[in-house]
Amino acid sequence: PRQSFVMVKGAARLLPAEEPPPAEPPPAEPPCQAPGQQEQHLHLMMQLLRPQDAIRLAVRLESARPRRVRYLLLVRPEEAGAEAETALLGVDFAHEGATRCTLGMVLPLWSDTQVFLDGDG
């Protein structure tokens, strides 16, 4: 299935099928990132998922290793009422131009789950 995203400063959000993309121009890409690199990363990360799953939010994280690229994904099946199957996924790319990614973390989100992220953002 085709999915549309809006990307701002290293974060991507899934747009519902009926919502048009925002009219304002996207911000300039960070200098360390090649044009289209985030789109390529999103495409590769979507290949890790089951066919019924969708990325609801993708955020690029800072990495302790200088070359490694990391993302935190909020993933949920597309069918109605599937909120109970929401999960956080940690995805790693060995370097900026990597053509494959690996899953480093899977955290199911239950109704009573509390997630605390430490750091400055």
Rosetta silent file (secondary structure, phi, psi, omega in degrees, C-alpha in Angstrom):
SEQUENCE: PRQSFVMVKGAARLLPAEEPPPAEPPPAEPPCQAPGQQEQHLHLMMQLLRPQDAIRLAVRLESARPRRVRYLLLVRPEEAGAEAETALLGVDFAHEGATRCTLGMVLPLWSDTQVFLDGDG
SCORE:     score description
SCORE:     0.000 S_00000001
   1 L     0.000  147.752  179.960    0.000    0.000    0.000 S_00000001
   2 L   -81.122  134.979  177.746    1.097    3.563   -0.710 S_00000001
   3 L  -126.414  140.120  178.556    1.848    5.688    2.340 S_00000001
   4 E  -110.078  139.109 -179.052    2.389    9.454    2.469 S_00000001
   5 E  -126.718  153.698  167.126    4.654   11.131    4.999 S_00000001
   6 E  -114.328  132.907 -177.404    5.490   14.666    6.000 S_00000001
   7 E  -117.777  131.109  178.931    9.106   15.125    7.125 S_00000001
   8 E  -140.760  120.937  173.677   10.362   17.922    9.348 S_00000001
   9 L    47.541   51.405  174.784   13.813   18.149   10.949 S_00000001
  10 L    84.539    3.368  177.975   14.574   14.420   11.053 S_00000001
  11 E  -121.064  145.650  178.072   11.039   13.276   11.955 S_00000001
  12 E  -127.679  140.724  178.544    8.413   11.791    9.650 S_00000001
  13 E  -127.189  134.760  178.407    4.684   11.455   10.297 S_00000001
  14 E   -69.216  133.128  175.599    2.246    9.259    8.371 S_00000001
  15 E   -97.510  134.351  175.396   -0.523   11.243    6.682 S_00000001
  16 L   -60.358  154.529 -175.080   -3.989    9.674    6.541 S_00000001
  17 L   -57.193  -35.237 -176.623   -5.101    8.804    3.012 S_00000001
  18 L   -86.190   -9.764 -177.749   -7.683   11.599    2.880 S_00000001
  19 L   -88.638  123.083  178.536   -5.375   14.337    4.254 S_00000001
  20 L   -73.236  156.010  177.463   -3.511   16.327    1.557 S_00000001
  21 L   -63.477  154.149 -179.811    0.173   17.143    2.091 S_00000001
  22 L   -61.757  148.165 -176.418    0.906   20.508    3.743 S_00000001
  23 L   -78.079  -25.737 -177.344    1.047   23.485    1.377 S_00000001
  24 L   -73.614  148.970 -178.823    4.185   25.037    2.852 S_00000001
  25 L   -67.699  148.281  179.414    7.553   24.031    1.362 S_00000001
  26 L   -68.830  151.851  178.340    9.586   21.455    3.313 S_00000001
  27 L   -66.685  158.869  179.197   12.552   22.733    5.342 S_00000001
  28 L   -63.342  144.347  178.106   16.031   22.447    3.862 S_00000001
  29 L   -67.513  145.276  174.893   17.756   19.119    4.415 S_00000001
  30 L   -58.807  146.534 -176.002   20.507   19.083    7.046 S_00000001
  31 L   -60.475  -26.455 -177.511   23.930   19.495    5.399 S_00000001
  32 L   -80.215   -2.770 -173.294   25.102   16.043    6.552 S_00000001
  33 L  -116.977  129.293  178.608   22.249   14.324    4.731 S_00000001
  34 L   -69.302  147.593  177.648   22.079   13.604    1.004 S_00000001
  35 L   -57.553  134.950  179.048   18.853   14.637   -0.764 S_00000001
  36 L    81.661   -1.055 -176.898   16.303   11.831   -0.621 S_00000001
  37 H   -66.141  -41.358  178.391   18.206    9.936    2.080 S_00000001
  38 H   -63.480  -40.163  178.099   15.336   10.090    4.585 S_00000001
  39 H   -61.470  -41.444  177.411   12.924    8.841    1.933 S_00000001
  40 H   -63.816  -42.628  177.967   15.278    5.927    1.211 S_00000001
  41 H   -61.176  -44.990  179.146   15.551    5.169    4.930 S_00000001
  42 H   -59.853  -43.423  179.156   11.737    5.201    5.282 S_00000001
  43 H   -60.184  -45.694 -179.575   11.403    2.830    2.319 S_00000001
  44 H   -66.407  -38.388  179.550   13.948    0.406    3.801 S_00000001
  45 H   -67.958  -35.928  178.664   12.321    0.561    7.259 S_00000001
  46 H   -64.777  -28.072  178.204    8.878   -0.164    5.763 S_00000001
  47 L   -69.426  -18.478  177.136   10.326   -3.362    4.263 S_00000001
  48 L   -75.879  -21.022 -171.476   10.987   -4.632    7.829 S_00000001
  49 L   -86.772  161.820  171.776    7.283   -4.488    8.687 S_00000001
  50 L   -70.334  156.794 -178.671    4.442   -6.925    8.120 S_00000001
  51 L   -57.331  -31.967 -177.661    2.156   -6.007    5.175 S_00000001
  52 L   -84.059   -7.045 -177.758   -0.644   -4.882    7.537 S_00000001
  53 E   -88.530  152.999  177.075    1.622   -2.592    9.603 S_00000001
  54 E  -136.762  143.833  174.155    2.161    1.125    9.055 S_00000001
  55 E   -79.996  119.357  178.219    4.731    3.569   10.415 S_00000001
  56 E   -88.839  -32.716  179.647    2.773    6.239   12.305 S_00000001
  57 E  -154.041  137.173  176.639    5.824    8.263   13.331 S_00000001
  58 E  -130.828  126.808 -178.868    9.547    7.997   12.577 S_00000001
  59 E  -126.383  127.122  176.466   12.114   10.092   14.441 S_00000001
  60 E   -78.182  130.588 -177.669   15.836   10.154   13.686 S_00000001
  61 E  -103.634  159.004  170.360   17.818    9.864   16.921 S_00000001
  62 L   -74.845  145.535 -178.910   21.286   10.970   17.877 S_00000001
  63 L  -116.469  144.860  176.648   23.708    8.067   17.992 S_00000001
  64 L   -69.463  -26.478  177.233   26.620    7.495   20.353 S_00000001
  65 L   -95.487  129.888 -171.744   28.580    6.154   17.372 S_00000001
  66 L   -58.462  -36.978 -175.087   29.387    8.888   14.844 S_00000001
  67 L   -91.383  -22.655 -175.141   28.529    7.017   11.610 S_00000001
  68 L   -70.225  140.799  177.513   25.539    4.964   12.802 S_00000001
  69 E  -112.579  129.521 -177.322   22.053    6.257   11.919 S_00000001
  70 E  -127.563  143.919  176.458   19.208    5.395   14.302 S_00000001
  71 E  -130.131  149.280  170.410   15.453    5.848   14.142 S_00000001
  72 E  -112.442  124.188 -176.869   12.649    5.330   16.622 S_00000001
  73 E  -113.172  141.163  168.207    9.410    4.193   14.937 S_00000001
  74 E  -104.376  117.014 -172.210    5.854    4.126   16.208 S_00000001
  75 E  -122.841  140.066  178.688    4.201    1.235   14.338 S_00000001
  76 E  -153.151  144.644  175.126    0.586    0.026   14.293 S_00000001
  77 E   -60.855  152.194 -176.054   -1.532   -2.161   11.978 S_00000001
  78 L   -77.573  -20.261 -176.754   -3.716   -0.180    9.584 S_00000001
  79 L   -68.278  151.312 -179.292   -7.024   -1.877   10.448 S_00000001
  80 L   -63.532  143.127  178.484   -9.475   -0.046   12.727 S_00000001
  81 L    78.200   13.609 -176.414   -9.264   -0.878   16.426 S_00000001
  82 H   -93.839   14.788 -178.944   -5.654   -2.115   16.222 S_00000001
  83 H   -57.570  -26.608 -179.872   -4.333    0.398   18.780 S_00000001
  84 H   -67.639  -14.616 -178.746   -3.687   -2.534   21.136 S_00000001
  85 H  -103.347   19.428 -179.596   -0.964   -3.745   18.756 S_00000001
  86 L   -70.998  142.980 -179.859    1.078   -0.514   18.785 S_00000001
  87 E  -144.826  151.760  169.531    4.846   -0.915   19.225 S_00000001
  88 E   -97.571  132.927  177.082    8.010    1.182   19.351 S_00000001
  89 E  -120.797  136.621  172.390   10.788   -0.096   17.092 S_00000001
  90 E  -101.303  122.811 -176.128   14.445    0.899   17.174 S_00000001
  91 E  -120.348  135.166 -178.263   16.021    0.703   13.705 S_00000001
  92 E  -118.644  139.359  168.654   19.743    1.008   12.932 S_00000001
  93 E  -115.452  135.404 -177.305   21.639    1.801    9.728 S_00000001
  94 L   -61.808  -33.086  178.417   25.392    1.090    9.779 S_00000001
  95 L  -158.959  172.834 -174.753   26.067    4.434    8.021 S_00000001
  96 L   -54.343  -42.312 -176.377   24.234    7.222    6.164 S_00000001
  97 L   -96.006   14.944 -177.219   24.224    5.496    2.756 S_00000001
  98 L   -60.441  143.954 -179.249   23.495    1.951    3.990 S_00000001
  99 L  -102.348    8.564  173.617   21.123   -0.077    1.813 S_00000001
 100 L  -148.260  157.308 -179.729   19.829   -2.243    4.649 S_00000001
 101 L  -134.039  162.538 -179.624   18.766   -1.721    8.241 S_00000001
 102 E  -126.712  152.681  175.572   18.392   -3.870   11.330 S_00000001
 103 E   -85.727  122.565  179.748   15.915   -3.956   14.184 S_00000001
 104 E  -104.637  -16.661 -177.488   17.658   -3.112   17.446 S_00000001
 105 E  -156.510  141.257  171.456   14.609   -2.860   19.740 S_00000001
 106 E  -133.326  120.043 -179.162   10.960   -3.913   19.846 S_00000001
 107 E  -128.696  104.509  176.766    8.805   -2.512   22.668 S_00000001
 108 E   -66.129  141.501  178.043    5.064   -3.321   22.648 S_00000001
 109 L  -105.292  110.973  178.045    2.933   -0.476   24.011 S_00000001
 110 L   -94.594  170.815 -176.837    0.148   -1.711   26.260 S_00000001
 111 L   -61.838  -25.201 -178.967   -2.585    0.499   27.700 S_00000001
 112 L  -106.460   14.925 -178.797   -0.658    0.843   30.967 S_00000001
 113 L   -76.251  135.404  171.490    2.827    1.314   29.417 S_00000001
 114 L  -119.167  127.396 -179.554    4.842    4.384   30.408 S_00000001
 115 L  -115.249  128.163  177.221    7.855    5.275   28.277 S_00000001
 116 L  -119.023  121.733  177.042   10.517    7.703   29.501 S_00000001
 117 L  -103.980  127.174 -177.666   13.209    8.875   27.104 S_00000001
 118 L   -98.078  142.147  178.004   16.259   10.383   28.751 S_00000001
 119 L   131.961 -176.606 -175.857   18.334   13.067   27.077 S_00000001
 120 L   -99.227   14.652  171.342   17.996   16.505   25.572 S_00000001
 121 L   116.143    0.000    0.000   15.854   15.537   22.614 S_00000001
